[in-house]
Amino acid sequence: MKITTKTKVIGIFGDPIEHSLSPPMQNAAIKSLGLDMIYIPWHVKPQHLEMALNGVRAMGIRGINLTIPHKERALNYIDSVSDEVGIIGATNTIVNDRGKLVGYNTDGKGLLLALKKEYTFMPKGKKIVIIGAGGAARGIAAAMAAEGATTVIIANRTLGKAESLASEFSLKIRSSTFEGIDLSSEKLSHAFKNAHLLVNASSAGMVGENDLDLPLEQLTKETIVVDIVYKPLITSLLRDAEGLGLRTQGGLDMLACQGEIAFELFTGQSPPVNAMLEALQGEFK
Ligand code: NAP
C-alpha cells in the first residue's frame, strides 16, 4: 500500500503484543474496502500507557484497541466512556473524536453478534451460565444483562471473585438476577438445569491450561455451548458438547465480531465480514 500524509492510522497497544490477531484481521478489512488507512501493533508497557495515549491525541491517531494488561488502567487516561464501559470497568476500543478519547468495550457485544448471526440467539428472558470472572466474563455478563437475560450465573475457580462480581453487577444492573458459584459439580449441575447458554469465558482449555470438567449431561438440546478460547480452535469443551449433540460455537466467531464492531467505530463503515473472518482463519493454517 502507498502511505501518504493523508493515511489514517489505527492500531493496538498490548504487553505482550506478538499474540494479537487484530492486525491481520483489521488490515484485511482496510484492504478489502480500499481505505487509505493502516492498523499497527505497538508494544506498550504498562508504565508507558499514559504517554502512549497522549501520543494518540498528539499524533491524531484515529483509534486504538487495547489488549492485556491495559484494558482497565486506560480508563484513568481517557476523556469519556460508553455506558457499557461504565458498568464493565474496562475498555478495549478507544476512538479519538477530535482530540477527545472515548472508550468502548466490544467483547460482550461481539459475542452477542456472533450468537445472533449463527443461531439467532437473543438473551431476553434467558438463563445464562458463564464460567470465569475475569475481564471477558465481565463484558459478556454485562452484555447479556443489557439485552434482557433473566438470570446470569457466574461460575469461577475462585469463588470470592464470582461472588463479588455477582454482587457488583446486581447493584449496577437491577433488571437481571446475578449469582456467583464455584466450579463444584453439584453447584454446576444445578446451574446447568434449564440453562439456554453456557459460555466458557475462563482461560481453562487454552493451550497450556487444564481442561474444564463440567456436568454437560445436565444441559438440554436447547442449550448453546460457547468456548471463547480460540487456541486451540476446537477445545475439549466444544468436542464434548458436540458429542452430546449440543449446538456449539468457538472463540474465533466472537473475535471476528468484536473486531467488526471496533472497525465500524474507527471508520464509520460497515465491516467486510468475510474478509475479516478469512484473515483470522488464515492465521491458523
Ligand atoms: P482474565 O481476566 O485473566 O480471567 C481469567 C479467568 O479464567 C479467571 O476467572 C480465572 O479464574 C479463570 N481461569 C484461569 N485459568 C483457569 C483454569 N485453569 N481453570 C479454571 N478457571 C481458570 O482473562 P480474560 O481476559 O477474561 O480471558 C479469558 C480467556 O478468554 C482467555 O483465554 C482469552 O484468550 C479469551 N478471550 C477470548 C476472546 C474472543 O474474542 N474470543 C476475547 C477475550 C478473551 P480465577 O479467578 O480463579 O483466577
Coordinates of C-alpha atoms and ligand atoms in Angstrom, one line a residue:
M1 CA 0.0 0.0 0.0
K2 CA 1.0 3.6 -0.5
I3 CA 1.4 5.6 2.7
T4 CA 1.0 9.4 2.4
T5 CA 0.4 12.3 4.7
K6 CA -3.3 11.6 4.4
T7 CA -3.2 7.9 5.5
K8 CA -5.2 7.4 8.7
V9 CA -3.6 5.4 11.5
I10 CA -5.3 3.0 13.9
G11 CA -3.8 0.2 15.9
I12 CA -3.4 -1.8 19.1
F13 CA -1.5 -1.4 22.4
G14 CA -0.5 -4.5 24.4
D15 CA 2.2 -6.1 26.5
P16 CA 2.9 -8.6 25.1
I17 CA 1.6 -7.8 21.6
E18 CA 3.0 -10.6 19.5
H19 CA 0.0 -12.9 20.1
S20 CA -2.6 -10.4 18.7
L21 CA -4.6 -11.4 15.7
S22 CA -6.1 -7.9 15.3
P23 CA -3.5 -6.6 12.9
P24 CA -4.1 -9.2 10.1
M25 CA -7.9 -9.0 10.7
Q26 CA -8.2 -5.2 10.6
N27 CA -5.7 -4.7 7.8
A28 CA -7.6 -7.3 5.7
A29 CA -10.8 -5.2 6.3
I30 CA -9.0 -2.0 5.3
K31 CA -7.6 -3.6 2.2
S32 CA -11.0 -5.1 1.2
L33 CA -12.7 -1.7 1.3
G34 CA -9.7 0.1 -0.3
L35 CA -9.4 2.6 2.6
D36 CA -6.4 4.9 3.0
M37 CA -5.7 3.6 6.4
I38 CA -3.2 1.3 8.3
Y39 CA -3.5 -0.8 11.5
I40 CA -0.3 -1.0 13.5
P41 CA 0.6 -3.2 16.6
W42 CA 2.5 -1.3 19.3
H43 CA 4.3 -3.0 22.2
V44 CA 3.3 -0.6 25.0
K45 CA 4.5 -1.4 28.6
P46 CA 2.1 -0.6 31.5
Q47 CA 4.4 2.3 32.7
H48 CA 4.1 3.9 29.3
L49 CA 0.4 3.7 28.8
E50 CA -0.4 7.2 29.7
M51 CA 2.3 8.6 27.4
A52 CA 1.2 6.3 24.6
L53 CA -2.5 7.5 24.9
N54 CA -1.3 11.1 25.0
G55 CA 0.6 10.3 21.8
V56 CA -2.7 9.1 20.3
R57 CA -4.1 12.6 20.9
A58 CA -0.9 14.4 19.8
M59 CA -0.4 12.4 16.6
G60 CA -4.1 12.3 15.6
I61 CA -4.2 8.5 15.6
R62 CA -7.9 7.7 14.8
G63 CA -8.4 4.8 17.2
I64 CA -6.7 2.2 19.4
N65 CA -7.6 -1.3 20.5
L66 CA -6.3 -2.4 23.9
T67 CA -5.3 -5.9 25.0
I68 CA -3.7 -7.3 28.1
P69 CA -2.8 -5.6 30.5
H70 CA -4.2 -2.2 29.6
K71 CA -8.0 -2.5 29.5
E72 CA -8.7 -1.3 33.0
R73 CA -5.9 1.2 33.6
A74 CA -6.6 3.0 30.4
L75 CA -9.8 4.4 32.0
N76 CA -7.6 6.8 34.0
Y77 CA -6.2 8.4 30.9
I78 CA -9.2 8.8 28.5
D79 CA -11.9 11.5 28.4
S80 CA -15.2 9.7 28.5
V81 CA -16.6 6.2 28.3
S82 CA -19.7 4.5 26.8
D83 CA -22.5 3.1 29.0
E84 CA -21.2 -0.5 28.9
V85 CA -17.7 0.6 29.9
G86 CA -19.2 2.4 32.9
I87 CA -20.6 -1.0 34.0
I88 CA -17.8 -3.3 33.0
G89 CA -14.9 -1.1 34.2
A90 CA -12.7 -2.0 31.2
T91 CA -12.2 -0.7 27.6
N92 CA -10.8 -2.5 24.6
T93 CA -11.5 0.1 21.9
I94 CA -10.7 3.8 22.1
V95 CA -11.9 6.3 19.4
N96 CA -10.2 9.6 19.0
D97 CA -13.0 12.0 18.5
R98 CA -11.2 15.3 17.5
G99 CA -8.7 15.0 20.3
K100 CA -11.1 13.5 22.9
L101 CA -10.5 9.8 23.7
V102 CA -13.8 7.8 24.1
G103 CA -13.6 4.3 25.5
Y104 CA -15.9 1.4 24.3
N105 CA -16.0 -2.3 25.1
T106 CA -16.7 -4.6 22.1
D107 CA -16.1 -8.0 23.8
G108 CA -19.6 -8.8 25.1
K109 CA -21.3 -7.2 22.1
G110 CA -19.1 -9.2 19.9
L111 CA -20.3 -12.5 21.4
L112 CA -23.9 -11.3 21.2
L113 CA -23.4 -10.5 17.5
A114 CA -21.7 -13.9 16.8
L115 CA -24.6 -15.8 18.5
K116 CA -27.2 -13.7 16.7
K117 CA -25.6 -14.5 13.3
E118 CA -25.1 -18.2 13.8
Y119 CA -28.1 -19.2 16.0
T120 CA -30.4 -16.0 16.0
F121 CA -29.9 -16.3 19.8
M122 CA -31.2 -13.3 21.8
P123 CA -30.6 -13.2 25.6
K124 CA -34.0 -11.7 26.5
G125 CA -35.7 -13.9 29.1
K126 CA -32.9 -16.4 29.1
K127 CA -30.8 -18.2 31.8
I128 CA -27.0 -17.8 31.1
V129 CA -24.2 -19.6 32.8
I130 CA -20.7 -18.0 32.4
I131 CA -17.5 -19.8 33.5
G132 CA -14.9 -17.3 34.6
A133 CA -15.0 -14.0 36.4
G134 CA -12.2 -12.1 34.6
G135 CA -12.3 -9.3 32.0
A136 CA -14.0 -11.3 29.3
A137 CA -16.6 -12.7 31.7
R138 CA -17.4 -9.2 32.9
G139 CA -18.0 -7.9 29.4
I140 CA -20.2 -10.9 28.5
A141 CA -22.2 -10.8 31.7
A142 CA -22.9 -7.1 31.2
A143 CA -23.9 -7.5 27.5
M144 CA -26.2 -10.4 28.3
A145 CA -27.9 -8.5 31.1
A146 CA -28.2 -5.3 29.0
E147 CA -30.1 -7.4 26.4
G148 CA -32.6 -8.7 29.0
A149 CA -31.2 -12.0 30.3
T150 CA -33.3 -13.0 33.3
T151 CA -30.5 -14.9 35.2
V152 CA -26.8 -14.7 34.9
I153 CA -24.8 -17.3 36.9
I154 CA -21.1 -16.7 37.2
A155 CA -19.1 -19.8 38.0
N156 CA -15.5 -19.4 38.8
R157 CA -12.5 -21.3 40.1
T158 CA -12.1 -18.7 42.9
L159 CA -15.5 -18.4 44.5
G160 CA -14.8 -15.0 46.1
K161 CA -14.3 -13.4 42.6
A162 CA -17.6 -14.9 41.3
E163 CA -19.5 -13.7 44.3
S164 CA -18.1 -10.2 44.3
L165 CA -18.7 -9.8 40.5
A166 CA -22.3 -11.0 41.0
S167 CA -23.0 -8.6 43.8
E168 CA -21.3 -5.7 42.0
F169 CA -23.5 -6.3 38.9
S170 CA -26.6 -6.9 41.0
L171 CA -26.3 -3.3 42.2
K172 CA -25.4 -1.9 38.8
I173 CA -28.0 -3.8 36.7
R174 CA -31.3 -4.3 38.5
S175 CA -33.1 -5.9 35.6
S176 CA -31.3 -9.3 35.9
T177 CA -30.5 -11.7 38.7
F178 CA -26.8 -12.5 39.2
E179 CA -25.4 -15.4 41.2
G180 CA -21.8 -16.3 41.9
I181 CA -20.9 -20.0 42.4
D182 CA -17.7 -22.2 42.3
L183 CA -16.9 -24.9 39.8
S184 CA -18.0 -27.8 42.0
S185 CA -20.0 -30.4 40.1
E186 CA -23.0 -30.1 42.5
K187 CA -23.4 -26.3 42.1
L188 CA -22.8 -26.6 38.3
S189 CA -25.3 -29.4 37.9
H190 CA -27.9 -27.2 39.5
A191 CA -26.9 -24.1 37.4
F192 CA -26.9 -26.1 34.1
K193 CA -30.6 -27.2 34.5
N194 CA -32.7 -25.1 32.1
A195 CA -29.7 -23.0 31.0
H196 CA -30.1 -21.6 27.5
L197 CA -26.5 -20.6 27.1
L198 CA -23.2 -21.8 28.6
V199 CA -20.1 -19.7 27.9
N200 CA -16.6 -20.6 28.9
A201 CA -15.1 -17.2 29.4
S202 CA -12.2 -18.5 31.5
S203 CA -8.7 -19.5 30.3
A204 CA -9.3 -23.2 31.1
G205 CA -8.9 -25.3 27.9
M206 CA -6.4 -22.9 26.4
V207 CA -3.1 -24.4 25.2
G208 CA -1.1 -25.0 28.4
E209 CA -4.1 -24.8 30.7
N210 CA -6.1 -27.7 32.2
D211 CA -9.5 -28.6 30.7
L212 CA -12.7 -28.0 32.5
D213 CA -14.6 -30.9 33.9
L214 CA -18.3 -29.9 33.5
P215 CA -21.5 -31.9 34.0
L216 CA -22.6 -31.2 30.4
E217 CA -25.1 -34.1 30.6
Q218 CA -27.3 -31.8 32.7
L219 CA -27.8 -29.5 29.7
T220 CA -30.7 -29.9 27.3
K221 CA -30.6 -30.0 23.5
E222 CA -31.8 -26.4 23.6
T223 CA -28.5 -25.2 25.2
I224 CA -25.9 -23.5 23.1
V225 CA -22.3 -24.1 24.4
V226 CA -19.7 -21.4 23.6
D227 CA -16.0 -21.5 24.3
I228 CA -14.4 -18.1 23.8
V229 CA -11.0 -19.7 23.9
Y230 CA -9.6 -19.9 20.3
K231 CA -6.2 -21.5 20.9
P232 CA -6.9 -24.4 20.1
L233 CA -9.8 -23.7 17.7
I234 CA -11.6 -26.8 18.8
T235 CA -11.4 -27.1 22.6
S236 CA -12.2 -30.3 24.6
L237 CA -15.3 -28.5 25.9
L238 CA -16.6 -28.0 22.3
R239 CA -15.8 -31.6 21.4
D240 CA -17.6 -32.9 24.4
A241 CA -20.6 -30.7 23.8
E242 CA -20.8 -31.7 20.1
G243 CA -20.5 -35.4 21.2
L244 CA -23.7 -34.9 23.3
G245 CA -25.5 -33.4 20.2
L246 CA -25.5 -29.8 21.6
R247 CA -25.1 -26.7 19.5
T248 CA -21.7 -25.1 19.8
Q249 CA -19.6 -22.0 18.9
G250 CA -15.8 -21.5 19.1
G251 CA -13.9 -18.3 20.1
L252 CA -13.0 -17.2 16.6
D253 CA -16.5 -16.0 15.9
M254 CA -16.6 -13.7 18.9
L255 CA -13.1 -12.5 18.0
A256 CA -14.2 -11.6 14.5
C257 CA -17.4 -10.0 15.6
Q258 CA -15.8 -7.8 18.3
G259 CA -13.3 -6.7 15.6
E260 CA -16.1 -5.9 13.2
I261 CA -17.7 -3.6 15.9
A262 CA -14.4 -1.9 16.5
F263 CA -13.8 -1.4 12.8
E264 CA -17.2 0.3 12.5
L265 CA -16.4 2.6 15.4
F266 CA -13.0 3.5 13.9
T267 CA -14.2 4.0 10.3
G268 CA -17.9 4.6 10.4
Q269 CA -18.2 1.9 7.6
S270 CA -19.9 -1.4 7.6
P271 CA -17.2 -4.1 8.2
P272 CA -16.3 -6.5 5.4
V273 CA -17.2 -9.5 7.5
N274 CA -15.9 -12.3 5.2
A275 CA -12.5 -10.7 4.6
M276 CA -12.0 -10.4 8.4
L277 CA -13.0 -13.9 9.2
E278 CA -10.9 -15.3 6.3
A279 CA -7.9 -13.4 7.6
L280 CA -8.3 -14.8 11.1
Q281 CA -8.8 -18.4 9.7
G282 CA -5.6 -17.9 7.6
E283 CA -3.6 -17.3 10.9
F284 CA -4.5 -20.9 11.9
K285 CA -3.4 -22.7 8.7
Ligands
NAP1 P1 -8.6 -12.9 32.9 O1 -9.2 -11.6 33.1 O2 -7.2 -13.2 33.2 O3 -9.5 -14.0 33.6 C1 -9.2 -15.4 33.6 C2 -10.4 -16.2 34.2 O4 -10.1 -17.5 33.9 C3 -10.5 -16.1 35.7 O5 -11.8 -16.1 36.1 C4 -9.7 -17.3 36.2 O6 -10.2 -17.8 37.5 C5 -10.1 -18.3 35.1 N1 -9.1 -19.4 35.0 C6 -7.8 -19.2 34.5 N2 -7.3 -20.4 34.4 C7 -8.2 -21.4 34.8 C8 -8.2 -22.8 34.9 N3 -7.1 -23.5 34.6 N4 -9.3 -23.4 35.3 C9 -10.5 -22.7 35.6 N5 -10.5 -21.3 35.5 C10 -9.4 -20.7 35.1 O7 -8.7 -13.3 31.3 P2 -9.8 -12.8 30.3 O8 -9.3 -11.6 29.6 O9 -11.1 -12.8 30.9 O10 -9.7 -14.0 29.2 C11 -10.1 -15.3 29.5 C12 -10.0 -16.2 28.2 O11 -10.9 -15.7 27.2 C13 -8.6 -16.2 27.6 O12 -8.4 -17.5 27.1 C14 -8.7 -15.2 26.4 O13 -7.8 -15.6 25.3 C15 -10.1 -15.5 26.0 N6 -10.7 -14.4 25.2 C16 -11.3 -14.6 24.0 C17 -11.9 -13.5 23.4 C18 -12.5 -13.8 22.0 O14 -12.8 -12.8 21.3 N7 -12.7 -15.0 21.6 C19 -12.0 -12.2 23.9 C20 -11.4 -12.1 25.2 C21 -10.8 -13.1 25.9 P3 -9.6 -17.3 38.9 O15 -10.4 -16.1 39.2 O16 -9.8 -18.4 39.8 O17 -8.1 -17.0 38.6

